[in-house]
mmCIF file of C-alpha atoms and ligand atoms in Angstrom:
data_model
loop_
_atom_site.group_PDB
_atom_site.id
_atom_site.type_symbol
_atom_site.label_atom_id
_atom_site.label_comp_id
_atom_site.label_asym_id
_atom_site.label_seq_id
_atom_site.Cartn_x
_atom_site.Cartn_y
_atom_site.Cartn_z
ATOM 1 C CA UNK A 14 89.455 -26.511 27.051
ATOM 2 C CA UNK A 15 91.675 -23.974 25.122
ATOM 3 C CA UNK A 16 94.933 -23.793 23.821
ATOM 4 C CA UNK A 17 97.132 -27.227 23.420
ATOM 5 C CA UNK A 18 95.701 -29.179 25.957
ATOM 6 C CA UNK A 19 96.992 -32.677 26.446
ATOM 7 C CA UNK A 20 94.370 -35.480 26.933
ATOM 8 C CA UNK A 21 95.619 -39.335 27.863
ATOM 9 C CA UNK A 22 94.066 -41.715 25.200
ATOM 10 C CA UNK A 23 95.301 -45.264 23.720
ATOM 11 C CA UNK A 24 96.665 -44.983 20.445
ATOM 12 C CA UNK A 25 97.760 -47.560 18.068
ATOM 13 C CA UNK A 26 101.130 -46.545 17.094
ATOM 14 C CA UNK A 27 102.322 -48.932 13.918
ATOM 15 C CA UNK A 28 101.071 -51.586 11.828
ATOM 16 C CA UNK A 29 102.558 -54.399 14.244
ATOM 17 C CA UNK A 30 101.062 -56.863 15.871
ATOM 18 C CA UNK A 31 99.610 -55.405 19.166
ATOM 19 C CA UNK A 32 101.417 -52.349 19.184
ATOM 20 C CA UNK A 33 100.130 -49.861 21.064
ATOM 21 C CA UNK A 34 100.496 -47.073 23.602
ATOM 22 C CA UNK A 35 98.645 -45.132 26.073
ATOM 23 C CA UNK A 36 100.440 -41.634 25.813
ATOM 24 C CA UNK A 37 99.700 -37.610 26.352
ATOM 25 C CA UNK A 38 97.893 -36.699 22.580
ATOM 26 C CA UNK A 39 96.766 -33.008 22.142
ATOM 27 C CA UNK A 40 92.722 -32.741 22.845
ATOM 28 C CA UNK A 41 90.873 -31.915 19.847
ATOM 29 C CA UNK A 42 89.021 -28.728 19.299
ATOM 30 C CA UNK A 43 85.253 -28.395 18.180
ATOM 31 C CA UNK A 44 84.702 -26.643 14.831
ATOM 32 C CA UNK A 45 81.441 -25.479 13.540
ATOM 33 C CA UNK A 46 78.606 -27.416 14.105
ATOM 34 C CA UNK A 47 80.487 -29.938 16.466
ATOM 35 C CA UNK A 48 80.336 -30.784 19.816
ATOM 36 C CA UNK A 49 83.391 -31.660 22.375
ATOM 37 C CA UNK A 50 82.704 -34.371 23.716
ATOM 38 C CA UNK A 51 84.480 -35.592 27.730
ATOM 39 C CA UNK A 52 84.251 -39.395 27.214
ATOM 40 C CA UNK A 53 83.241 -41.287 30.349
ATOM 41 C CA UNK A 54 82.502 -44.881 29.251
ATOM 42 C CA UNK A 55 83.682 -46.767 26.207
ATOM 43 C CA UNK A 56 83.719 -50.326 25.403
ATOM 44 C CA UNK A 57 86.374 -52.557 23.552
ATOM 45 C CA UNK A 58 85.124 -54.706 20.836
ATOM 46 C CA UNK A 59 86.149 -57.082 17.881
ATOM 47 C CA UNK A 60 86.780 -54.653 15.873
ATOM 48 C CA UNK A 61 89.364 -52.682 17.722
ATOM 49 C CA UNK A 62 90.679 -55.883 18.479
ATOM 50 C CA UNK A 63 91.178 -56.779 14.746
ATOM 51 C CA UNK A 64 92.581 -53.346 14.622
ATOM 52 C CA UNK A 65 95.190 -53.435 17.172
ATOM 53 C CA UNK A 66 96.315 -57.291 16.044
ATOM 54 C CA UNK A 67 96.686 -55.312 12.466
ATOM 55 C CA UNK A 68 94.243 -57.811 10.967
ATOM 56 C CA UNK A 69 91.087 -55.490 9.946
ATOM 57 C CA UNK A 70 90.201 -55.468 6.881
ATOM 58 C CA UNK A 71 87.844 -52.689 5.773
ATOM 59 C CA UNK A 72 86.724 -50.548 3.080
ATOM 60 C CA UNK A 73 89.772 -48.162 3.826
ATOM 61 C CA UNK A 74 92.959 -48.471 5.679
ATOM 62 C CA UNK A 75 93.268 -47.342 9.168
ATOM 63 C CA UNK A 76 95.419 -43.989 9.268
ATOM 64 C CA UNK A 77 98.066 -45.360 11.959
ATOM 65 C CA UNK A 78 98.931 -43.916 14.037
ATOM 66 C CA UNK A 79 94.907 -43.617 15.326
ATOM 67 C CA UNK A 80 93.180 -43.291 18.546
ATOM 68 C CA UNK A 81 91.185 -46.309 18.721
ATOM 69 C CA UNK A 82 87.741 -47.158 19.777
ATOM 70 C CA UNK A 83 84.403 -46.319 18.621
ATOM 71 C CA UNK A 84 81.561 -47.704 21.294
ATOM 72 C CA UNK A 85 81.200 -44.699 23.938
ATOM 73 C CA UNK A 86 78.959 -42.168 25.689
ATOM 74 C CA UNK A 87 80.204 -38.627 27.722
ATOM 75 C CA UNK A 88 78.953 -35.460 28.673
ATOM 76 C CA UNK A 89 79.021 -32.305 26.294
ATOM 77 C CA UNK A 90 81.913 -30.509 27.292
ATOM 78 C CA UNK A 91 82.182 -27.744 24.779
ATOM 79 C CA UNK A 92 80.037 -26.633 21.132
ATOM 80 C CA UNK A 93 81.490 -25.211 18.398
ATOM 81 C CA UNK A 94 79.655 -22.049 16.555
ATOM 82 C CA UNK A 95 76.106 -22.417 15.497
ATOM 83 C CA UNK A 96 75.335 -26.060 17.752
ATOM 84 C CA UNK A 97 72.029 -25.691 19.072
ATOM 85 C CA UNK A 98 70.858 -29.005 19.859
ATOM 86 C CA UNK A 99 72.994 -29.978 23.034
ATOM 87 C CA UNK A 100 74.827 -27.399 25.359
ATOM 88 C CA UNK A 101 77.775 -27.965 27.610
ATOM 89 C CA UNK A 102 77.256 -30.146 30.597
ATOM 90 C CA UNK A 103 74.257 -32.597 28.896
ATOM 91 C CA UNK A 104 74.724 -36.720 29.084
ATOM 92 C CA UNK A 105 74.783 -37.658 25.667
ATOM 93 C CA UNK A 106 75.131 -40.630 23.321
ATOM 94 C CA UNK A 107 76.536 -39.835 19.182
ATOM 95 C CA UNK A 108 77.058 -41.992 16.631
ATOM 96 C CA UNK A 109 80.623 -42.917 15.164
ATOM 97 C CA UNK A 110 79.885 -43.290 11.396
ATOM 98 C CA UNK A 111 79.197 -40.473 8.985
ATOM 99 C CA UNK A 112 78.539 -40.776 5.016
ATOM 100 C CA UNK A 113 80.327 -38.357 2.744
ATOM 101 C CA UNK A 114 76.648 -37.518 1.368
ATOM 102 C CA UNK A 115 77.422 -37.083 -2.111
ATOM 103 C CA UNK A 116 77.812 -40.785 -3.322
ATOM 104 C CA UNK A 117 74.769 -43.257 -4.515
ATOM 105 C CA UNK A 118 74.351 -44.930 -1.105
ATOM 106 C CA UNK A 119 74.688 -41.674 1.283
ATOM 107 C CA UNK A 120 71.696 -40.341 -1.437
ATOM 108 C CA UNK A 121 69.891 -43.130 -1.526
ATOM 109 C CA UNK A 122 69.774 -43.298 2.096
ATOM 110 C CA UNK A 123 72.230 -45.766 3.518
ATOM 111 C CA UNK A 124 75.422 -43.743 4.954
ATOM 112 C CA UNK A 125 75.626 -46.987 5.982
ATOM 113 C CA UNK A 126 77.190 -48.625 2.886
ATOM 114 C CA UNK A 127 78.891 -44.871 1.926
ATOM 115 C CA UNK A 128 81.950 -45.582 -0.725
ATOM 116 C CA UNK A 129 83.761 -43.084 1.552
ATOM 117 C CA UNK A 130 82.836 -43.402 5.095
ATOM 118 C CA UNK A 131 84.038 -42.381 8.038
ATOM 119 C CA UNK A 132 84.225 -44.004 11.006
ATOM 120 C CA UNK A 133 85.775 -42.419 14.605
ATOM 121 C CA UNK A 134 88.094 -45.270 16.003
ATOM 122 C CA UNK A 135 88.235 -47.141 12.207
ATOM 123 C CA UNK A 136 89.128 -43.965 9.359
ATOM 124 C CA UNK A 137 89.988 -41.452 11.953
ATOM 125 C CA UNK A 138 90.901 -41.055 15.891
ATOM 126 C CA UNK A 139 88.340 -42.735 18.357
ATOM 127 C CA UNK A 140 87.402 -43.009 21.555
ATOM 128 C CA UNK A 141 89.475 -44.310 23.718
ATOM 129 C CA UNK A 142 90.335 -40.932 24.803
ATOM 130 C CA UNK A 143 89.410 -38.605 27.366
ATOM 131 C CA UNK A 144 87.778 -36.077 24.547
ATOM 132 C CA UNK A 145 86.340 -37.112 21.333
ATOM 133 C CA UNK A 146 85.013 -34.346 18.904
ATOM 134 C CA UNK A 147 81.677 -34.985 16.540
ATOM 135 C CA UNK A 148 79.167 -33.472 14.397
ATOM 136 C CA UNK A 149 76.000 -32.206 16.456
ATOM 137 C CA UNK A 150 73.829 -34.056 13.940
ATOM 138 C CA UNK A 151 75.253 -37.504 15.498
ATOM 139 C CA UNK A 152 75.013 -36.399 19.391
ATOM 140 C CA UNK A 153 72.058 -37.248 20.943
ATOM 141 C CA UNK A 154 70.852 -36.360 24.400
ATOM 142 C CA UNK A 155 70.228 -39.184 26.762
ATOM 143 C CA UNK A 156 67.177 -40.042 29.099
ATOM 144 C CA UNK A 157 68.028 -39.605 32.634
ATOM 145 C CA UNK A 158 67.347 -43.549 32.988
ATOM 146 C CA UNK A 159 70.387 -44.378 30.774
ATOM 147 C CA UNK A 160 73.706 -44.226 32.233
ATOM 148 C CA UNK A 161 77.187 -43.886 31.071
ATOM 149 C CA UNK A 162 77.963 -48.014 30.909
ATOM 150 C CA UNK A 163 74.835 -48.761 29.201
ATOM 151 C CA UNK A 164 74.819 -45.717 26.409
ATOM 152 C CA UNK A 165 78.521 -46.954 25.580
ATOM 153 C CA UNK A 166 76.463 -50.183 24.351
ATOM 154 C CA UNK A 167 74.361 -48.049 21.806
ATOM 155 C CA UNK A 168 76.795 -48.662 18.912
ATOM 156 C CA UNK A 169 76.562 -52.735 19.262
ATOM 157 C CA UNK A 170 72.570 -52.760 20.415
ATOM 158 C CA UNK A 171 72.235 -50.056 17.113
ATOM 159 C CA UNK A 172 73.291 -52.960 14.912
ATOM 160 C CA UNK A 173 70.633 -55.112 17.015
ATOM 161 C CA UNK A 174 68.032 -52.843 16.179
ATOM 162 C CA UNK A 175 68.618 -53.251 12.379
ATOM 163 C CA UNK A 176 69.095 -56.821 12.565
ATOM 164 C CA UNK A 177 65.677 -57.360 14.160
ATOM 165 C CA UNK A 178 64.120 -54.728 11.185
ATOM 166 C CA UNK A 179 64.961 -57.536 9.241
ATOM 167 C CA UNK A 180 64.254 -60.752 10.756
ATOM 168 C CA UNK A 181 61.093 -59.224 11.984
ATOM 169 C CA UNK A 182 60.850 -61.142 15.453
ATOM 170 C CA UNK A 183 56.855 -62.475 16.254
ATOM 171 C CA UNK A 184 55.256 -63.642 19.370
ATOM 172 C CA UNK A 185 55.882 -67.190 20.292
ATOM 173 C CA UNK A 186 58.857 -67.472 17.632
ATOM 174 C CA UNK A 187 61.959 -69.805 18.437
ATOM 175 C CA UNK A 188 65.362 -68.222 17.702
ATOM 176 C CA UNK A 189 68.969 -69.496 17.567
ATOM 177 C CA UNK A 190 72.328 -67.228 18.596
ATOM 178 C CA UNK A 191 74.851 -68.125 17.785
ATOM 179 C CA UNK A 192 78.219 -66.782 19.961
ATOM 180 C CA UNK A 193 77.513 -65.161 23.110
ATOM 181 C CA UNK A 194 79.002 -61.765 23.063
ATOM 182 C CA UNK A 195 78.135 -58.585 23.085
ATOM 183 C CA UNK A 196 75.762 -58.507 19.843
ATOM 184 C CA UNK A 197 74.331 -62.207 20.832
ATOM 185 C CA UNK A 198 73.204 -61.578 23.933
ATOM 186 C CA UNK A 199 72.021 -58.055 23.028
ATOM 187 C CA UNK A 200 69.866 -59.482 20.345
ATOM 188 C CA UNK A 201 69.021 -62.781 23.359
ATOM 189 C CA UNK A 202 67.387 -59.743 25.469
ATOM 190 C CA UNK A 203 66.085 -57.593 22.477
ATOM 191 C CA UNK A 204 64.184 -60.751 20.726
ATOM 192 C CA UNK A 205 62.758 -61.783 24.076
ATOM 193 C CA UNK A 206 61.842 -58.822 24.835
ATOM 194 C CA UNK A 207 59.700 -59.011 21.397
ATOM 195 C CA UNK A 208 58.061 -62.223 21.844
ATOM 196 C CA UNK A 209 60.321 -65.123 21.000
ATOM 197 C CA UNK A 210 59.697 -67.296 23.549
ATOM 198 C CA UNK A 211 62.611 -70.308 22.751
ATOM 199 C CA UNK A 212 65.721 -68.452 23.187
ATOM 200 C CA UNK A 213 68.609 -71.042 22.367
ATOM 201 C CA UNK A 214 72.162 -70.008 22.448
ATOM 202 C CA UNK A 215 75.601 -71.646 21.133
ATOM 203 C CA UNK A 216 78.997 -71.295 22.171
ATOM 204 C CA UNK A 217 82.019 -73.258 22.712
ATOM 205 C CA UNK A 218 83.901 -74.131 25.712
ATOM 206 C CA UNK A 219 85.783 -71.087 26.506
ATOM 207 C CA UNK A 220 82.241 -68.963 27.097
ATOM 208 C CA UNK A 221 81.009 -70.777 30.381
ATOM 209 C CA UNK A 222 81.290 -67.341 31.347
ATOM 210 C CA UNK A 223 78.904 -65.808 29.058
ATOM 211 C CA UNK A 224 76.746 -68.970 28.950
ATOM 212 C CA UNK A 225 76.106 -68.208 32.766
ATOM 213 C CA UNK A 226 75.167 -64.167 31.640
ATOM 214 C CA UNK A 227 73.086 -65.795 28.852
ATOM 215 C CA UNK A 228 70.692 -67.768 31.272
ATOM 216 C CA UNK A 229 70.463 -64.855 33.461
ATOM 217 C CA UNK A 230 69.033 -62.934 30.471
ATOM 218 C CA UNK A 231 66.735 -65.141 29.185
ATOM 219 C CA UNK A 232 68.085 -67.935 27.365
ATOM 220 C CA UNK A 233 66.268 -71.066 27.233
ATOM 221 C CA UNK A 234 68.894 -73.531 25.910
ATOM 222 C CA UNK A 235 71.959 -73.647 26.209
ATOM 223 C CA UNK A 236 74.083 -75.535 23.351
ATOM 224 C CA UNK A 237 78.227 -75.829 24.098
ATOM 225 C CA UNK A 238 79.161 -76.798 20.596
ATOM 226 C CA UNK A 239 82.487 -78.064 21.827
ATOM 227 C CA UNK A 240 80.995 -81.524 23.737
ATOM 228 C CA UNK A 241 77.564 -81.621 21.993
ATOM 229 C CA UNK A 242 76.697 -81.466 18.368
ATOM 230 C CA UNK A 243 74.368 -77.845 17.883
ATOM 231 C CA UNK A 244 72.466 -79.705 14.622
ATOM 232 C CA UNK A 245 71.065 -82.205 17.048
ATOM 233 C CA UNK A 246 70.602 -80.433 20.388
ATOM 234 C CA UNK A 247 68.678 -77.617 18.580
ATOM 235 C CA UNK A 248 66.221 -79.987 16.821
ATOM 236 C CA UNK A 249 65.698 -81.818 20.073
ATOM 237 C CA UNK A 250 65.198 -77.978 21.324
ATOM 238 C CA UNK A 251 62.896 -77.318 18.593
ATOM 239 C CA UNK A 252 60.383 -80.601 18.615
ATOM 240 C CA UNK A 253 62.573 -81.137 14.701
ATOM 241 C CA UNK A 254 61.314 -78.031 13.295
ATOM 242 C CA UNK A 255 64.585 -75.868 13.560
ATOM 243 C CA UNK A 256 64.196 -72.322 14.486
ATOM 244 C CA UNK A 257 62.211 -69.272 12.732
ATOM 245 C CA UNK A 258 65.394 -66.822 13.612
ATOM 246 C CA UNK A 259 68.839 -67.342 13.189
ATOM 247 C CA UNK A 260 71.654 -64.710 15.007
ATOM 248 C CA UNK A 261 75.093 -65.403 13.623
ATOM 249 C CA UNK A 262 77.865 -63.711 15.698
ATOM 250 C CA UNK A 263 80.157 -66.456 15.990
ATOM 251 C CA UNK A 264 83.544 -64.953 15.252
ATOM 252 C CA UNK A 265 84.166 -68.165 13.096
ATOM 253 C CA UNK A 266 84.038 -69.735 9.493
ATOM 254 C CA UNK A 267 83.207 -72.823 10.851
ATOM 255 C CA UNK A 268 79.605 -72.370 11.668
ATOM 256 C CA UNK A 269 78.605 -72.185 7.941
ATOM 257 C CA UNK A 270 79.024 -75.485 7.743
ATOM 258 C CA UNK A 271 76.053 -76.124 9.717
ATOM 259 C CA UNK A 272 73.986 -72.892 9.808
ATOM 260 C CA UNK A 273 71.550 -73.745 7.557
ATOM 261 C CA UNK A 274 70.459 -76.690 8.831
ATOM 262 C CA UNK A 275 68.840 -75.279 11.910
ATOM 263 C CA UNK A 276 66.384 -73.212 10.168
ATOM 264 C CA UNK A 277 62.458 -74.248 10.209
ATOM 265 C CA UNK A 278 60.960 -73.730 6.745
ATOM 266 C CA UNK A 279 60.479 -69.963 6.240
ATOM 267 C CA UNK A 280 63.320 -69.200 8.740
ATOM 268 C CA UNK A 281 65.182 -65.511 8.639
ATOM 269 C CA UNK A 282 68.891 -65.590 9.528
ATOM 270 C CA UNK A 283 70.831 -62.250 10.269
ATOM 271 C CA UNK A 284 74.858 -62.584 9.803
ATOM 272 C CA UNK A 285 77.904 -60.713 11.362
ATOM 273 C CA UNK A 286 80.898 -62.397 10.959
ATOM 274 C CA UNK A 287 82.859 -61.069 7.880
ATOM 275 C CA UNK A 288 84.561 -64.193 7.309
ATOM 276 C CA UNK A 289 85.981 -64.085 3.601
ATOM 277 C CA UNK A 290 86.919 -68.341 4.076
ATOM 278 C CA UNK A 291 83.257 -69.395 4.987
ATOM 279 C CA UNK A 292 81.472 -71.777 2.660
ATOM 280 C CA UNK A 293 77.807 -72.408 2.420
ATOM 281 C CA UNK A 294 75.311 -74.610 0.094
ATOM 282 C CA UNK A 295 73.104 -72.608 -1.296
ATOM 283 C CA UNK A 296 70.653 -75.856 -1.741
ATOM 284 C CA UNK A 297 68.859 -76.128 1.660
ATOM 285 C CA UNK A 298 68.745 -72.248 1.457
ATOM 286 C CA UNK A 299 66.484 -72.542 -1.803
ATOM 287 C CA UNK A 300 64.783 -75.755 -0.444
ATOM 288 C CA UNK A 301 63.677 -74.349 2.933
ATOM 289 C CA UNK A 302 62.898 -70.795 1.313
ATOM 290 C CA UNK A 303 64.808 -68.804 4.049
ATOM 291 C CA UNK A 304 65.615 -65.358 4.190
ATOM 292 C CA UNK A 305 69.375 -64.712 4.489
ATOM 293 C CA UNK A 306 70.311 -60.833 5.683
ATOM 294 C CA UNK A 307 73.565 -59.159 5.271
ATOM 295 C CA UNK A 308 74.094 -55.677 6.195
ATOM 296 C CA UNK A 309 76.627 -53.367 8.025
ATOM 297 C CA UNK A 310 76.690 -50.805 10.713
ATOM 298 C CA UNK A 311 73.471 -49.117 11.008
ATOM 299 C CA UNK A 312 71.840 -45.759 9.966
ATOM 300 C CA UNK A 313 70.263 -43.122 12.375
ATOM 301 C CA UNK A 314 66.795 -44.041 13.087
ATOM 302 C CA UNK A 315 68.079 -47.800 14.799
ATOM 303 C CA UNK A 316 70.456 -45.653 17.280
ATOM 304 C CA UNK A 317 66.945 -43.323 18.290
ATOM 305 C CA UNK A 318 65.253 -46.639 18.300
ATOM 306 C CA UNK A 319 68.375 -47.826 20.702
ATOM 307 C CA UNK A 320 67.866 -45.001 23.065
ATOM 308 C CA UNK A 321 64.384 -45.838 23.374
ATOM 309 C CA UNK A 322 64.938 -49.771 23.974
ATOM 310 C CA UNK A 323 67.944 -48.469 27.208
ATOM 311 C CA UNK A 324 65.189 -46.270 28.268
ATOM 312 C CA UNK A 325 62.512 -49.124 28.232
ATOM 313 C CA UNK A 326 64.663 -51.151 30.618
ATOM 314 C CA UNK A 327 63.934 -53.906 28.384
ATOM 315 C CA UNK A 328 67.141 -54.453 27.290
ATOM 316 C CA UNK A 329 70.206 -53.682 29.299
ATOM 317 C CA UNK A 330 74.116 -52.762 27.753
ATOM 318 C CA UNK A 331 75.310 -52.953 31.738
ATOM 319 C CA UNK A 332 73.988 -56.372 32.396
ATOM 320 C CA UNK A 333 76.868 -57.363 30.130
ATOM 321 C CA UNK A 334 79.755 -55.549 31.628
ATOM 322 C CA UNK A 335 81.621 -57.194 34.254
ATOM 323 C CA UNK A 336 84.837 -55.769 34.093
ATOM 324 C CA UNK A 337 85.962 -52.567 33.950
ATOM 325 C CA UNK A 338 89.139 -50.525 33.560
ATOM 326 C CA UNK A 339 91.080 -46.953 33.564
ATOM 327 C CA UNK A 340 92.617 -46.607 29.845
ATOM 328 C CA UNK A 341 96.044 -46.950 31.567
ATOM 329 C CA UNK A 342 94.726 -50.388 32.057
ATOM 330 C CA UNK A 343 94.393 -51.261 28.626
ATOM 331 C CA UNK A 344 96.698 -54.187 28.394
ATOM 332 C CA UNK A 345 94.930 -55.525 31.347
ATOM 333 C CA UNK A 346 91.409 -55.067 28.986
ATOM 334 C CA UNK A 347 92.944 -56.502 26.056
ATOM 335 C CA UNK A 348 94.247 -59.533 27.917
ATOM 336 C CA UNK A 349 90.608 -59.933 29.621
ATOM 337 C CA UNK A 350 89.098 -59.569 26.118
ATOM 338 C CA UNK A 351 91.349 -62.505 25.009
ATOM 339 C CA UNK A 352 90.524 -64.947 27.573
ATOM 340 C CA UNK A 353 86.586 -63.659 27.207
ATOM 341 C CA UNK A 354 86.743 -63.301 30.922
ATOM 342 C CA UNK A 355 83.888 -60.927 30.299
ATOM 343 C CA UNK A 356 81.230 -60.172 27.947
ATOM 344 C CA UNK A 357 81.881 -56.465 27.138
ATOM 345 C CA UNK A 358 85.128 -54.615 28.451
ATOM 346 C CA UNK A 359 84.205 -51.122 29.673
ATOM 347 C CA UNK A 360 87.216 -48.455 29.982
ATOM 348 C CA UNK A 361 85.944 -45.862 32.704
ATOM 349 C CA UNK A 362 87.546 -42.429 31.486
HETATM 350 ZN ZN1 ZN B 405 82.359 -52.254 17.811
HETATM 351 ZN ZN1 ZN B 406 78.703 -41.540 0.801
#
């Protein structure tokens, strides 16, 4: 790479609705202390989703026009001066978020919850792009086990990995998940794969798709909240006690309604959707003494601990891919994300 060198990516060209384009960009160039990085998978999620209808709402605007995406893996392809962690040619994984380092949170630890974070594919060009750049400190190399499809699941199964520091999975636990996408049925595979042995998932109608993926990985019950009501079918799942672990990834308000009444007394919940309309009663929360647990994105030592989970073979990001596309084929992806005609939507680079 050298010079003004033109890379294809899929850029989000106004505020409207939708509006996108896949178009020649110039390929960025590796400064000190970063790496180049030749995407090869990269996976479409929510987010970028939110993005490209114009809808997300975050903790700063995204700079449009932007290169979106922010869930891949690649191969080194070039280091800036003074890398000396990965060299040119080595499989890697990085992470997309970086703190500024000099506010309360970055110092106390969570560059997580930094005032003025950056994110690729959110604050600042992604990677839906043939070349991404980022700081060596965020590129890790990956285990020969690990392949491109399932490293571009390290983002999504690095927000498992702090969700399940919190709720603290045991052996022989029940747990409820609610929505079976991406971060559902990563946590489905993660939890069982740390004990829980009732793995009950809800969904509506439009997931028969993912319900099927579900059972394949491990899911015990299976709960279609659009013909059956999930209160009742997961007591009758649970012998009346409700379940010790509650996943919500449900992509809707609605669930509040009802969330707390499937926990057992004691119960730990983990949330995802930002949903500013959702409504709760704080009463049964109090009465049952659960645990509630917000958080967001994730911090260094889960995306390590994600690494090691791919390499384990306990958990798979593949397993959750069925379709994939070229980035000219993006409309083609967003359409299939729409119609959740898959679980994950991989663009092959
Ligand atoms: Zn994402
Ligand atoms: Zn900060």
């Amino acid at each position: 790479m050298s010079g003004e060198a033109a890379m294809k990516a899929i850029v989000k060209t106004d505020t409207a609705p939708m509006a996108y384009a896949v178009r020649d960009v110039p390929a960025p160039k590796p400064g000190a202390g970063q790496v180049l990085i030749r995407v090869k998978a990269t996976g479409l999620c929510y987010t970028d989703m939110s993005i490209l209808k114009g809808e997300y709402k975050g903790r700063k605007p995204v700079p449009i026009p932007v290169i979106m995406g922010h869930e891949a893996s690649g191969i080194v392809a070039e280091t800036g001066a003074g890398v000396s962690t990965v060299k040119a040619g080595q499989r890697i994984g990085f992470e997309v978020l970086s703190g500024c380092g000099k506010c309360i949170n970055c110092r106390s630890g969570y560059k997580n919850m930094c005032t003025d974070w950056h994110h690729l594919g959110i604050t600042g060009d992604g990677t839906f792009a043939e070349y991404v750049v980022q700081h060596e400190s965020l590129v890790y190399p990956l285990p020969d086990n690990v392949d491109f499809a399932d490293a571009a699941l390290l983002e999504p199964l690095s927000l498992t990995v702090r969700s399940l520091e919190h709720v603290k999975p045991f052996v022989g636990e029940s747990a409820v998940i609610i929505g079976p996408g991406t971060v559902g049925l990563l946590h489905l595979q993660a939890l069982r794969a740390a004990g829980v042995t009732k793995l009950i998932v809800i969904g509506l109608d439009a997931d028969k798709v993912r319900f099927g993926i579900a059972e394949k990985l491990g899911a015990t019950q299976i709960v279609n909240a659009s013909s059956e009501n999930p209160v009742d079918a997961v007591m009758r799942g649970t012998d009346g006690r409700g379940v010790d672990i509650l996943i919500e990834t449900a992509s809707s308000p609605k669930v509040w309604d009802y969330l707390l009444d499937l926990m057992a007394a004691h119960g730990r919940m983990s949330v995802f959707g930002l949903y500013p309309q959702a409504q709760t009663q704080p009463l049964a929360l109090i009465r049952k003494g659960v645990t509630l647990y917000g958080d967001v994105a994730f911090l260094s030592r889960h995306f390590m601990r994600a690494i090691d989970w791919l390499a384990s073979g306990k958990v798979s990001g593949k397993a959750l891919v069925t379709k994939r596309f070229t980035l000219d084929q993006a409309g083609e992806a967003f359409e299939a994300f729409k119609n959740k005609e898959t679980v994950k939507c991989l663009f092959e680079v």
